[in-house]
């Protein structure tokens, strides 16, 4: 196992494990962390998993791990890796089972003071309109044809079905639609699993949260994003549901034999991959795009239902309750992007698994209003703790492939959390701090307890100190809905 | 089935769930892994008065690990899609990595936890003095 003494100091909050550390590594591993956070890292296998990821064929630059890293399967969570396009590989395990799990932030001009008397009603209305929990699907069953349409078009499907505005699409990564999605590349089982879950949150760490914009750090960027201190905002965190899980499972399975055919040797079968330009690699890229589009549409439909909930409770009672989308980011995804790596522009497939895109100012993919400040980066905290709005920087483009952390990151296993924390106690504690919690199960609540996660402020402080993001605003939770 | 020489226990994993499974032969190892997975799913409520259904399945893979994944995925899919909990009445696994099973399914009302997937992470069925053992990581 890698120990902290194996790490080479690069600059504050940046460390490296050189390529020479293990003979099968193709690139070094770069770690963004403070010495304090490194102690958490050394408690699990995340660094060893990063070394394994560094063996993939066609890698360029470095494999990076963000300060919220923790042990996953194959790749660590919080990992970023770029492979040369089109002859490098794509690895489904480097993207994750919940393809395009992501988060979006909506904001209002409604002040907390005005909204306060209605918060309980809002919680109830959101809980009714946004289905959540284990085994809970969306409001209606979709036909297979409709699911295919969702997979092909993503948020554009949601727009044509009346669930999205033009601005929603513009403010979603990739405009809410990754091109090249062909539903023929996903299995009948994946489509079937997707048919009942459009517009549903799921369970686990997924949530909908009403937040107070507690503090603004960058008034200019906050103004552009529509964030004002004292106002209400809303976050939605979820992904591609059973459809995405099935797509990943199907391809991790089918690619087991592919690696042999292409003569690829791997230290862990969870890392299976295929060259991007191979028939198998192309099929996975298309299937991943289908699942990613499904996830964009899913968060969009949930946003629509959240807007309906706000309208049903607040319309006619207060002004300025409308929710406008700040941004929607994917944090489990593979993207074909162009980056300056080793001194030259290269087209690469950036795997982000539990990592957020964080493009700096001037990036062509950003909507015009954000081009000057850089991409909004959304980093939700663990339940009951702060969330952060940041923006990407030029340094991120140079040093982290325009990427940043995605959340707090776990430190405690679920079984340990359940042993040490009672869901009921936690519920009481959060309520006594003025946070309304609606949760599917008390055991599930205990597993997601803040004590099971790293300190979000320390994680954000690290990426800010490293220079790959700048803080814009901090959000404080008021209402949390968990599956 | 012989449960004395087979079983499972949860192993700590930071974010996902991992079980260590053992069995005196491959068949009992596979059955114990399925039982472990169902326990992690937290099935509590059985549908009463439901007459059990029987189903035969055949699965083929390239190796025993691939076969274990197929078997667990099949049971997981039927659990999450059809709310069917299957127990194994008969199971045979041959040296060509082919599995035949007679399953007995019971309708359930609910389960407590969504398992996203059965992963290949460090999946390695090992022979021991008393049979076989394997660790399985489930993505949550």
Coordinates of C-alpha atoms in Angstrom, one line a residue:
Chain A
X1 CA 0.0 0.0 0.0
X2 CA 1.2 3.5 -0.8
X3 CA 2.3 5.5 2.2
X4 CA 2.4 9.3 2.6
X5 CA 6.2 9.2 2.5
X6 CA 6.1 7.9 -1.1
X7 CA 4.5 11.2 -2.2
X8 CA 6.6 14.0 -3.8
X9 CA 5.7 17.5 -2.9
X10 CA 5.0 19.6 -6.0
X11 CA 3.4 22.8 -4.6
X12 CA 1.0 23.6 -1.8
X13 CA -1.9 21.1 -1.9
X14 CA -0.3 19.2 -4.8
X15 CA 1.6 15.9 -4.6
X16 CA 2.9 13.3 -7.0
X17 CA 3.5 9.6 -7.1
X18 CA 6.1 9.3 -9.9
X19 CA 5.7 6.9 -12.7
X20 CA 8.7 5.0 -11.5
X21 CA 6.8 3.9 -8.3
X22 CA 5.4 0.9 -10.1
X23 CA 6.6 -0.7 -13.3
X24 CA 3.1 -1.0 -14.9
X25 CA 2.3 2.7 -14.4
X26 CA 2.1 4.6 -17.7
X27 CA 1.8 8.1 -16.2
X28 CA 2.3 9.6 -12.7
X29 CA -0.5 10.2 -10.2
X30 CA -1.1 13.7 -9.1
X31 CA -2.9 14.3 -5.7
X32 CA -4.7 17.4 -4.6
X33 CA -4.8 17.4 -0.9
X34 CA -3.6 19.1 2.3
X35 CA -1.4 17.1 4.7
X36 CA -4.4 16.8 6.9
X37 CA -6.6 15.3 4.2
X38 CA -3.8 13.0 3.2
X39 CA -4.2 11.3 6.6
X40 CA -7.8 10.3 5.6
X41 CA -6.6 9.1 2.2
X42 CA -4.0 6.8 3.7
X43 CA -6.8 5.0 5.6
X44 CA -8.3 3.4 2.6
X45 CA -7.2 2.0 -0.8
X46 CA -7.9 5.1 -2.9
X47 CA -4.2 5.8 -3.8
X48 CA -3.6 2.2 -4.8
X49 CA -6.7 2.4 -7.0
X50 CA -5.3 5.5 -8.6
X51 CA -2.0 3.7 -9.3
X52 CA -4.1 0.9 -11.0
X53 CA -5.9 3.5 -13.0
X54 CA -2.5 4.9 -14.1
X55 CA -1.8 1.6 -16.0
X56 CA -4.6 2.2 -18.7
X57 CA -3.3 2.2 -22.3
X58 CA -3.2 5.6 -24.0
X59 CA -3.1 7.7 -20.9
X60 CA -1.6 11.2 -21.2
X61 CA -0.5 13.7 -18.6
X62 CA -1.3 12.4 -15.1
X63 CA -4.0 10.5 -13.4
X64 CA -5.4 13.0 -10.8
X65 CA -7.2 12.5 -7.6
X66 CA -9.1 15.3 -5.9
X67 CA -9.2 16.0 -2.1
X68 CA -12.6 14.3 -1.7
X69 CA -11.1 11.0 -3.0
X70 CA -12.1 7.7 -1.4
X71 CA -11.9 4.1 -2.3
X72 CA -14.2 2.9 -5.0
X73 CA -14.0 -0.1 -7.3
X74 CA -11.4 -0.1 -10.0
X75 CA -10.9 3.7 -10.2
X76 CA -11.0 5.7 -6.9
X77 CA -13.9 8.2 -6.5
X78 CA -12.5 11.7 -7.1
X79 CA -10.3 10.4 -10.0
X80 CA -9.6 12.2 -13.3
X81 CA -7.8 10.5 -16.2
X82 CA -7.3 11.5 -19.8
X83 CA -6.7 9.0 -22.6
X84 CA -5.6 10.0 -26.1
X85 CA -8.4 10.2 -28.6
X86 CA -9.0 8.1 -30.6
X87 CA -6.4 5.4 -30.0
X88 CA -6.5 5.5 -26.2
X89 CA -9.0 3.6 -24.2
X90 CA -12.3 4.3 -22.5
X91 CA -13.1 2.5 -19.3
X92 CA -16.7 2.2 -18.0
X93 CA -15.4 1.6 -14.5
X94 CA -13.6 5.0 -14.8
X95 CA -16.9 6.7 -15.2
X96 CA -19.0 4.7 -12.7
X97 CA -22.2 2.8 -12.6
X98 CA -24.3 5.9 -12.0
X99 CA -23.5 7.5 -15.4
X100 CA -23.9 11.3 -15.3
X101 CA -24.6 11.3 -11.6
X102 CA -24.6 15.1 -11.2
X103 CA -25.9 18.1 -9.4
X104 CA -27.8 21.2 -10.4
X105 CA -28.4 24.5 -8.6
X106 CA -31.4 26.6 -9.1
X107 CA -31.7 30.0 -7.5
X108 CA -34.5 32.5 -6.6
X109 CA -34.8 36.1 -5.7
X110 CA -37.0 35.1 -2.7
X111 CA -35.4 36.0 0.7
X112 CA -35.2 33.5 3.5
X113 CA -37.2 35.9 5.7
X114 CA -40.1 36.0 3.3
X115 CA -40.0 32.2 2.7
X116 CA -39.6 31.2 6.4
X117 CA -43.3 30.7 7.2
X118 CA -43.7 28.4 4.2
X119 CA -40.6 26.2 4.5
X120 CA -42.5 23.2 6.1
X121 CA -45.2 23.4 3.4
X122 CA -42.4 23.6 0.7
X123 CA -40.7 20.5 2.2
X124 CA -44.0 18.6 2.0
X125 CA -44.8 19.8 -1.5
X126 CA -41.3 19.0 -2.8
X127 CA -41.5 15.5 -1.2
X128 CA -44.9 14.9 -3.0
X129 CA -43.9 16.2 -6.4
X130 CA -40.4 14.8 -6.6
X131 CA -40.6 11.0 -6.0
X132 CA -37.7 9.6 -4.0
X133 CA -36.6 6.4 -2.2
X134 CA -35.7 2.8 -2.8
X135 CA -37.7 1.3 -5.6
X136 CA -39.7 4.5 -6.2
X137 CA -40.2 5.5 -9.8
X138 CA -41.4 8.6 -11.6
X139 CA -44.9 9.9 -11.9
X140 CA -45.7 7.7 -15.0
X141 CA -44.5 4.8 -17.0
X142 CA -42.8 5.6 -20.3
X143 CA -43.0 3.5 -23.4
X144 CA -39.7 2.0 -24.6
X145 CA -39.9 4.4 -27.6
X146 CA -40.2 7.3 -25.3
X147 CA -37.2 6.1 -23.2
X148 CA -35.2 5.9 -26.5
X149 CA -36.2 9.5 -27.3
X150 CA -35.0 10.6 -23.8
X151 CA -31.7 8.8 -24.4
X152 CA -31.2 10.4 -27.8
X153 CA -32.1 13.9 -26.8
X154 CA -31.7 14.4 -23.1
X155 CA -32.8 17.8 -21.9
X156 CA -33.9 18.7 -25.5
X157 CA -36.5 15.9 -25.0
X158 CA -37.5 17.6 -21.7
X159 CA -37.8 21.0 -23.6
X160 CA -40.1 19.5 -26.2
X161 CA -42.2 17.8 -23.5
X162 CA -42.7 21.1 -21.7
X163 CA -40.3 20.4 -18.7
X164 CA -37.5 22.9 -19.6
X165 CA -36.8 26.4 -20.7
X166 CA -34.3 27.5 -23.3
X167 CA -32.1 28.9 -20.5
X168 CA -32.2 25.6 -18.7
X169 CA -30.6 23.9 -21.7
X170 CA -28.0 26.6 -22.1
X171 CA -27.0 26.3 -18.5
X172 CA -26.6 22.5 -18.5
X173 CA -23.2 20.9 -19.3
X174 CA -23.2 19.9 -23.0
X175 CA -26.6 21.7 -23.3
X176 CA -28.1 18.6 -21.6
X177 CA -27.5 16.5 -24.7
X178 CA -24.3 14.5 -25.5
X179 CA -24.2 13.8 -29.2
X180 CA -23.8 10.3 -30.7
X181 CA -26.3 8.6 -28.4
X182 CA -27.8 5.6 -30.2
X183 CA -30.2 3.6 -28.1
X184 CA -29.4 0.5 -30.2
X185 CA -26.2 0.4 -28.2
X186 CA -28.1 -0.2 -24.9
X187 CA -29.8 -3.4 -23.8
X188 CA -33.5 -4.1 -23.6
X189 CA -33.0 -4.5 -19.9
X190 CA -31.5 -1.0 -19.6
X191 CA -34.4 0.5 -21.5
X192 CA -37.0 -1.4 -19.4
X193 CA -35.3 -0.2 -16.2
X194 CA -35.5 3.3 -17.5
X195 CA -39.1 3.2 -18.4
X196 CA -40.4 3.8 -14.9
X197 CA -37.8 6.1 -13.5
X198 CA -37.9 9.4 -15.5
X199 CA -38.2 12.2 -12.9
X200 CA -37.3 10.2 -9.8
X201 CA -34.5 10.9 -7.3
X202 CA -33.6 7.4 -6.2
X203 CA -31.9 6.7 -2.8
X204 CA -28.4 6.5 -1.3
X205 CA -26.7 9.9 -1.3
X206 CA -29.1 11.5 -3.7
X207 CA -31.0 14.5 -2.4
X208 CA -33.1 17.6 -3.1
X209 CA -32.2 20.4 -0.8
X210 CA -33.5 24.0 -0.2
X211 CA -30.6 26.2 0.8
X212 CA -30.0 29.6 2.1
X213 CA -27.4 31.6 0.2
X214 CA -25.4 32.2 3.4
X215 CA -22.4 34.1 2.2
X216 CA -21.1 35.5 -1.1
X217 CA -17.4 35.6 -1.6
X218 CA -17.2 36.9 -5.2
X219 CA -19.9 39.5 -5.7
X220 CA -19.3 39.9 -9.4
X221 CA -19.5 36.1 -10.2
X222 CA -22.4 35.7 -7.8
X223 CA -24.3 38.5 -9.6
X224 CA -23.8 36.8 -13.0
X225 CA -25.1 33.5 -11.5
X226 CA -28.0 35.3 -9.8
X227 CA -26.9 34.4 -6.3
X228 CA -27.6 37.0 -3.6
X229 CA -26.9 36.6 0.1
X230 CA -30.0 35.8 2.1
X231 CA -32.0 34.3 -0.8
X232 CA -33.2 30.8 -1.3
X233 CA -31.7 28.3 -3.7
X234 CA -32.4 24.6 -4.5
X235 CA -30.0 21.7 -5.3
X236 CA -30.8 18.4 -7.0
X237 CA -28.3 15.6 -6.8
X238 CA -29.1 12.4 -8.8
X239 CA -28.2 10.5 -11.9
X240 CA -29.3 8.0 -14.6
X241 CA -31.0 5.6 -12.2
X242 CA -31.4 1.9 -13.2
X243 CA -30.8 2.6 -16.9
X244 CA -27.3 3.9 -16.2
X245 CA -26.4 1.1 -13.8
X246 CA -27.5 -1.5 -16.3
X247 CA -25.5 0.2 -19.1
X248 CA -22.3 0.1 -17.0
X249 CA -22.9 -3.4 -15.8
X250 CA -23.5 -4.6 -19.4
X251 CA -20.4 -3.1 -20.7
X252 CA -18.1 -4.0 -17.8
X253 CA -19.2 -7.6 -18.5
X254 CA -18.9 -7.6 -22.3
X255 CA -15.5 -5.8 -22.2
X256 CA -14.0 -8.6 -20.1
X257 CA -13.2 -10.5 -23.2
X258 CA -12.4 -7.4 -25.3
X259 CA -9.3 -6.6 -23.2
X260 CA -7.8 -9.9 -24.1
X261 CA -8.5 -9.4 -27.8
X262 CA -6.7 -6.0 -27.7
X263 CA -3.8 -7.4 -25.7
X264 CA -4.5 -5.1 -22.7
X265 CA -3.3 -6.2 -19.3
X266 CA -4.9 -4.8 -16.2
X267 CA -4.3 -5.0 -12.5
X268 CA -8.0 -5.1 -11.7
X269 CA -10.9 -6.4 -13.8
X270 CA -13.1 -3.5 -12.8
X271 CA -10.8 -1.4 -15.0
X272 CA -11.8 -3.2 -18.3
X273 CA -11.7 -0.9 -21.3
X274 CA -11.6 -0.7 -25.0
X275 CA -9.8 1.5 -27.5
X276 CA -12.0 4.6 -28.2
X277 CA -11.8 3.9 -32.0
X278 CA -12.7 0.1 -31.7
X279 CA -16.3 -1.1 -32.3
X280 CA -16.6 -1.9 -28.6
X281 CA -15.3 1.5 -27.5
X282 CA -17.6 3.3 -29.9
X283 CA -20.6 1.3 -28.7
X284 CA -19.8 2.2 -25.1
X285 CA -19.4 5.9 -25.9
X286 CA -22.8 5.8 -27.5
X287 CA -24.4 3.9 -24.6
X288 CA -22.8 6.2 -22.1
X289 CA -24.2 9.2 -24.0
X290 CA -27.6 7.6 -23.8
X291 CA -27.4 7.2 -20.1
X292 CA -25.9 10.7 -19.6
X293 CA -28.8 12.2 -21.6
X294 CA -31.3 10.2 -19.5
X295 CA -29.7 11.7 -16.4
X296 CA -29.8 15.3 -17.8
X297 CA -33.5 14.7 -18.6
X298 CA -34.1 13.2 -15.2
X299 CA -32.7 16.2 -13.3
X300 CA -34.6 18.5 -15.7
X301 CA -38.0 16.8 -15.0
X302 CA -37.3 16.9 -11.2
X303 CA -36.5 20.6 -11.6
X304 CA -39.9 21.1 -13.3
X305 CA -41.7 19.3 -10.4
X306 CA -39.7 21.4 -7.9
X307 CA -40.9 24.5 -9.7
X308 CA -44.5 23.2 -9.5
X309 CA -44.1 22.6 -5.8
X310 CA -42.7 26.2 -5.3
X311 CA -45.6 27.6 -7.3
X312 CA -48.3 25.6 -5.4
X313 CA -47.0 26.8 -2.1
X314 CA -45.8 30.3 -2.8
X315 CA -47.7 31.8 -5.8
X316 CA -50.0 34.6 -4.6
X317 CA -48.4 34.7 -1.2
X318 CA -44.9 36.0 -1.9
X319 CA -43.1 37.5 -4.9
X320 CA -40.0 36.3 -6.7
X321 CA -40.4 32.6 -5.9
X322 CA -39.5 31.5 -9.4
X323 CA -36.5 29.1 -9.7
X324 CA -33.9 29.8 -12.4
X325 CA -31.1 27.3 -13.2
X326 CA -27.6 28.4 -12.3
X327 CA -25.9 25.4 -13.8
X328 CA -26.0 21.6 -14.1
X329 CA -22.8 19.6 -13.8
X330 CA -22.0 15.9 -14.4
X331 CA -19.6 14.3 -12.0
X332 CA -19.5 10.7 -13.4
X333 CA -18.7 10.9 -17.0
X334 CA -16.3 10.6 -19.9
X335 CA -16.0 13.5 -22.3
X336 CA -14.0 14.1 -25.5
X337 CA -12.2 17.4 -24.8
X338 CA -9.2 19.3 -26.1
X339 CA -6.5 20.2 -23.5
X340 CA -3.0 21.5 -23.4
X341 CA -1.0 18.5 -22.2
X342 CA 2.7 18.2 -22.1
X343 CA 3.0 21.5 -24.1
X344 CA 0.7 20.7 -26.9
X345 CA -3.1 20.7 -27.6
X346 CA -4.4 17.1 -27.6
X347 CA -7.9 15.7 -28.1
X348 CA -8.5 13.4 -25.2
X349 CA -11.3 11.4 -23.4
X350 CA -11.4 12.8 -19.9
X351 CA -12.8 10.3 -17.4
X352 CA -14.3 12.1 -14.4
X353 CA -15.4 9.7 -11.7
X354 CA -16.7 11.7 -8.7
X355 CA -15.0 14.8 -10.2
X356 CA -16.6 17.9 -11.6
X357 CA -15.7 19.7 -14.8
X358 CA -14.3 23.2 -13.8
X359 CA -13.6 25.0 -17.0
X360 CA -11.9 28.4 -16.7
X361 CA -12.8 31.8 -18.2
X362 CA -13.0 31.9 -22.0
X363 CA -13.9 28.2 -22.5
X364 CA -15.9 27.9 -25.7
X365 CA -18.3 25.3 -24.2
X366 CA -19.7 27.7 -21.6
X367 CA -22.8 29.8 -22.1
X368 CA -21.9 33.4 -23.0
X369 CA -22.8 34.8 -19.6
X370 CA -20.3 32.5 -17.9
X371 CA -17.5 32.9 -20.4
X372 CA -15.9 35.8 -18.5
X373 CA -16.1 34.3 -15.0
X374 CA -15.5 30.6 -15.7
X375 CA -17.8 27.7 -15.3
X376 CA -20.0 27.5 -12.2
X377 CA -18.7 24.5 -10.1
X378 CA -21.2 22.9 -7.7
X379 CA -19.8 21.1 -4.7
X380 CA -22.5 19.8 -2.4
X381 CA -21.6 19.0 1.2
X382 CA -22.7 16.0 3.2
X383 CA -26.2 16.1 4.7
X384 CA -26.7 19.0 7.0
X385 CA -23.4 20.7 6.1
X386 CA -22.6 23.6 3.8
X387 CA -22.5 23.3 0.0
X388 CA -20.3 25.5 -2.2
X389 CA -20.5 27.3 -5.5
X390 CA -17.1 27.9 -7.1
X391 CA -15.9 28.8 -10.5
X392 CA -13.3 27.3 -12.7
X393 CA -9.9 29.0 -13.3
X394 CA -7.1 29.2 -15.9
X395 CA -5.0 27.2 -13.5
X396 CA -7.5 24.3 -13.6
X397 CA -7.2 24.3 -17.4
X398 CA -3.4 24.0 -17.1
X399 CA -3.1 21.7 -14.1
X400 CA -6.2 19.6 -13.6
X401 CA -7.7 19.1 -17.1
X402 CA -10.4 21.7 -16.1
X403 CA -11.5 19.5 -13.3
X404 CA -12.3 19.8 -9.6
X405 CA -13.7 17.9 -6.6
X406 CA -17.4 16.8 -6.5
X407 CA -18.3 16.7 -2.8
X408 CA -17.1 16.0 0.6
X409 CA -16.0 12.3 0.1
X410 CA -16.6 9.5 2.5
X411 CA -14.3 8.6 5.3
X412 CA -16.4 6.1 7.3
X413 CA -17.9 2.8 5.9
X414 CA -21.7 2.5 5.8
X415 CA -21.7 -0.3 8.3
X416 CA -19.5 1.7 10.7
X417 CA -21.7 4.7 10.3
X418 CA -24.8 2.6 11.2
X419 CA -23.1 1.1 14.2
X420 CA -22.0 4.5 15.6
X421 CA -24.9 6.8 14.6
X422 CA -28.6 6.4 15.1
X423 CA -30.7 7.7 12.3
X424 CA -33.3 9.0 14.9
X425 CA -30.6 10.9 16.9
X426 CA -29.2 12.4 13.7
X427 CA -32.7 13.4 12.6
X428 CA -33.3 15.1 16.0
X429 CA -29.9 16.9 15.9
X430 CA -30.4 18.2 12.4
X431 CA -34.0 19.4 13.2
X432 CA -32.7 21.1 16.3
X433 CA -30.3 23.0 14.1
X434 CA -33.3 24.3 12.1
X435 CA -32.9 21.8 9.2
X436 CA -36.0 20.0 8.0
X437 CA -35.3 16.4 7.0
X438 CA -37.6 14.1 5.1
X439 CA -35.9 10.8 4.7
X440 CA -37.0 7.4 3.3
X441 CA -35.4 5.4 6.1
X442 CA -33.6 6.1 9.4
X443 CA -30.9 3.5 8.6
X444 CA -30.2 5.2 5.3
X445 CA -30.0 8.5 7.1
X446 CA -27.4 7.2 9.5
X447 CA -25.3 5.9 6.6
X448 CA -25.2 9.4 5.1
X449 CA -24.4 11.1 8.4
X450 CA -22.0 14.1 8.2
X451 CA -19.5 12.2 10.5
X452 CA -19.1 9.6 7.7
X453 CA -17.8 12.3 5.4
X454 CA -14.8 14.6 5.2
X455 CA -15.2 18.2 6.2
X456 CA -16.5 19.9 3.1
X457 CA -14.9 23.3 4.0
X458 CA -11.5 21.6 4.2
X459 CA -12.0 19.9 0.8
X460 CA -13.1 23.2 -0.8
X461 CA -10.3 25.1 0.9
X462 CA -7.8 22.6 -0.7
X463 CA -9.0 23.1 -4.3
X464 CA -9.1 26.9 -3.7
X465 CA -5.5 26.9 -2.3
X466 CA -4.4 24.7 -5.2
X467 CA -5.8 27.5 -7.5
X468 CA -8.0 25.2 -9.6
X469 CA -11.2 27.0 -8.4
X470 CA -12.3 30.3 -6.8
X471 CA -15.1 30.5 -4.2
X472 CA -18.3 32.3 -5.2
X473 CA -20.8 31.5 -2.5
X474 CA -21.6 29.1 0.4
X475 CA -25.0 27.6 0.9
X476 CA -26.6 26.5 4.1
X477 CA -29.2 23.7 4.1
X478 CA -32.8 24.5 5.3
X479 CA -34.8 21.5 3.9
X480 CA -33.3 18.1 2.9
X481 CA -35.2 15.5 1.0
X482 CA -33.5 12.1 0.9
X483 CA -34.5 8.9 -0.7
Chain B
X1 CA -28.2 -27.0 0.8
X2 CA -25.4 -27.2 3.4
X3 CA -25.1 -24.0 5.3
X4 CA -22.6 -25.2 7.8
X5 CA -19.6 -24.9 5.6
X6 CA -20.8 -21.8 3.8
X7 CA -21.6 -18.2 4.7
X8 CA -20.8 -14.6 4.3
X9 CA -19.8 -11.6 6.4
X10 CA -19.7 -7.9 5.7
X11 CA -16.2 -6.3 5.3
X12 CA -15.7 -2.6 5.8
X13 CA -15.5 -0.5 2.6
X14 CA -15.5 3.3 2.7
X15 CA -18.3 4.0 0.2
X16 CA -19.7 0.8 -1.1
X17 CA -20.5 -2.6 0.4
X18 CA -18.3 -5.6 0.5
X19 CA -18.9 -9.2 1.6
X20 CA -16.5 -12.0 2.2
X21 CA -18.2 -15.3 1.1
X22 CA -17.1 -18.9 1.6
X23 CA -18.5 -22.3 0.6
X24 CA -17.3 -25.9 0.6
X25 CA -17.9 -26.0 -3.1
X26 CA -18.7 -23.6 -5.9
X27 CA -22.4 -24.2 -5.7
X28 CA -22.6 -23.3 -1.9
X29 CA -20.3 -20.3 -2.5
X30 CA -22.6 -18.9 -5.2
X31 CA -25.7 -19.5 -3.0
X32 CA -24.0 -17.9 0.0
X33 CA -23.1 -14.9 -2.1
X34 CA -26.7 -14.5 -3.2
X35 CA -27.9 -14.7 0.4
X36 CA -25.3 -12.0 1.3
X37 CA -26.6 -9.8 -1.4
X38 CA -30.2 -10.2 -0.4
X39 CA -29.3 -9.4 3.2
X40 CA -27.6 -6.2 2.1
X41 CA -30.7 -5.3 0.1
X42 CA -32.6 -5.3 3.4
X43 CA -35.6 -7.4 2.4
X44 CA -38.1 -7.3 5.3
X45 CA -41.6 -7.6 3.9
X46 CA -42.8 -10.7 2.2
X47 CA -46.0 -10.8 0.4
X48 CA -48.3 -13.2 2.3
X49 CA -50.5 -15.8 0.7
X50 CA -48.4 -15.6 -2.5
X51 CA -47.8 -19.0 -4.1
X52 CA -44.2 -19.3 -4.9
X53 CA -43.1 -19.6 -8.5
X54 CA -40.4 -21.9 -9.9
X55 CA -38.0 -20.9 -12.6
X56 CA -35.1 -22.6 -14.3
X57 CA -32.2 -20.5 -15.5
X58 CA -29.0 -21.3 -17.5
X59 CA -26.0 -19.0 -17.5
X60 CA -22.7 -19.2 -19.4
X61 CA -19.5 -17.2 -18.8
X62 CA -15.8 -17.2 -19.6
X63 CA -14.8 -18.0 -16.0
X64 CA -16.2 -18.7 -12.6
X65 CA -15.9 -15.0 -11.6
X66 CA -17.9 -13.9 -14.6
X67 CA -20.5 -16.6 -13.8
X68 CA -20.9 -15.4 -10.3
X69 CA -21.5 -11.8 -11.6
X70 CA -24.1 -13.1 -14.1
X71 CA -25.8 -15.1 -11.4
X72 CA -26.0 -12.2 -8.8
X73 CA -27.0 -9.7 -11.5
X74 CA -29.8 -11.9 -12.6
X75 CA -31.2 -12.2 -9.1
X76 CA -30.7 -8.5 -8.5
X77 CA -32.5 -7.5 -11.7
X78 CA -35.5 -9.7 -10.8
X79 CA -35.5 -8.2 -7.3
X80 CA -35.5 -4.6 -8.4
X81 CA -37.6 -4.9 -11.5
X82 CA -40.1 -7.6 -10.4
X83 CA -39.9 -7.5 -6.6
X84 CA -39.1 -11.2 -6.7
X85 CA -36.9 -12.8 -4.1
X86 CA -35.4 -16.0 -5.3
X87 CA -33.9 -18.8 -3.3
X88 CA -32.0 -21.7 -4.9
X89 CA -33.5 -25.2 -4.9
X90 CA -30.9 -26.8 -7.1
X91 CA -27.7 -25.5 -8.6
X92 CA -25.0 -27.1 -10.7
X93 CA -21.9 -25.5 -12.1
X94 CA -19.7 -27.3 -14.6
X95 CA -16.1 -27.0 -15.6
X96 CA -17.2 -25.1 -18.8
X97 CA -18.3 -22.2 -16.7
X98 CA -22.0 -23.1 -17.2
X99 CA -24.6 -22.8 -14.5
X100 CA -28.0 -24.3 -14.2
X101 CA -30.3 -23.4 -11.4
X102 CA -33.8 -24.1 -10.3
X103 CA -35.1 -21.1 -8.4
X104 CA -38.0 -20.6 -6.1
X105 CA -39.3 -17.0 -6.2
X106 CA -41.4 -15.2 -3.6
X107 CA -43.0 -11.8 -4.1
X108 CA -41.8 -9.1 -1.7
X109 CA -43.4 -5.8 -0.9
X110 CA -40.3 -3.7 -0.4
X111 CA -36.5 -3.7 0.2
X112 CA -34.5 -1.2 2.0
X113 CA -31.5 -0.5 -0.2
X114 CA -30.8 0.0 -3.8
X115 CA -27.7 -2.0 -5.0
X116 CA -26.6 -0.4 -8.2
X117 CA -24.3 -3.2 -9.4
X118 CA -22.2 -6.2 -8.6
X119 CA -18.6 -5.1 -9.4
X120 CA -15.6 -7.0 -10.7
X121 CA -13.4 -5.1 -8.3
X122 CA -10.7 -7.5 -7.2
X123 CA -13.1 -10.4 -7.7
X124 CA -11.1 -13.5 -7.4
X125 CA -12.6 -16.9 -6.4
X126 CA -9.9 -18.7 -4.4
X127 CA -9.6 -22.3 -3.5
X128 CA -8.9 -22.9 0.2
X129 CA -8.4 -26.0 2.3
X130 CA -12.1 -26.2 3.1
X131 CA -13.5 -25.1 -0.3
X132 CA -13.7 -21.7 -1.9
X133 CA -13.8 -18.1 -0.9
X134 CA -14.4 -14.8 -2.6
X135 CA -14.9 -11.1 -1.8
X136 CA -17.6 -9.3 -3.7
X137 CA -18.0 -5.5 -3.8
X138 CA -21.4 -4.0 -4.5
X139 CA -21.8 -0.5 -5.8
X140 CA -24.3 1.5 -3.7

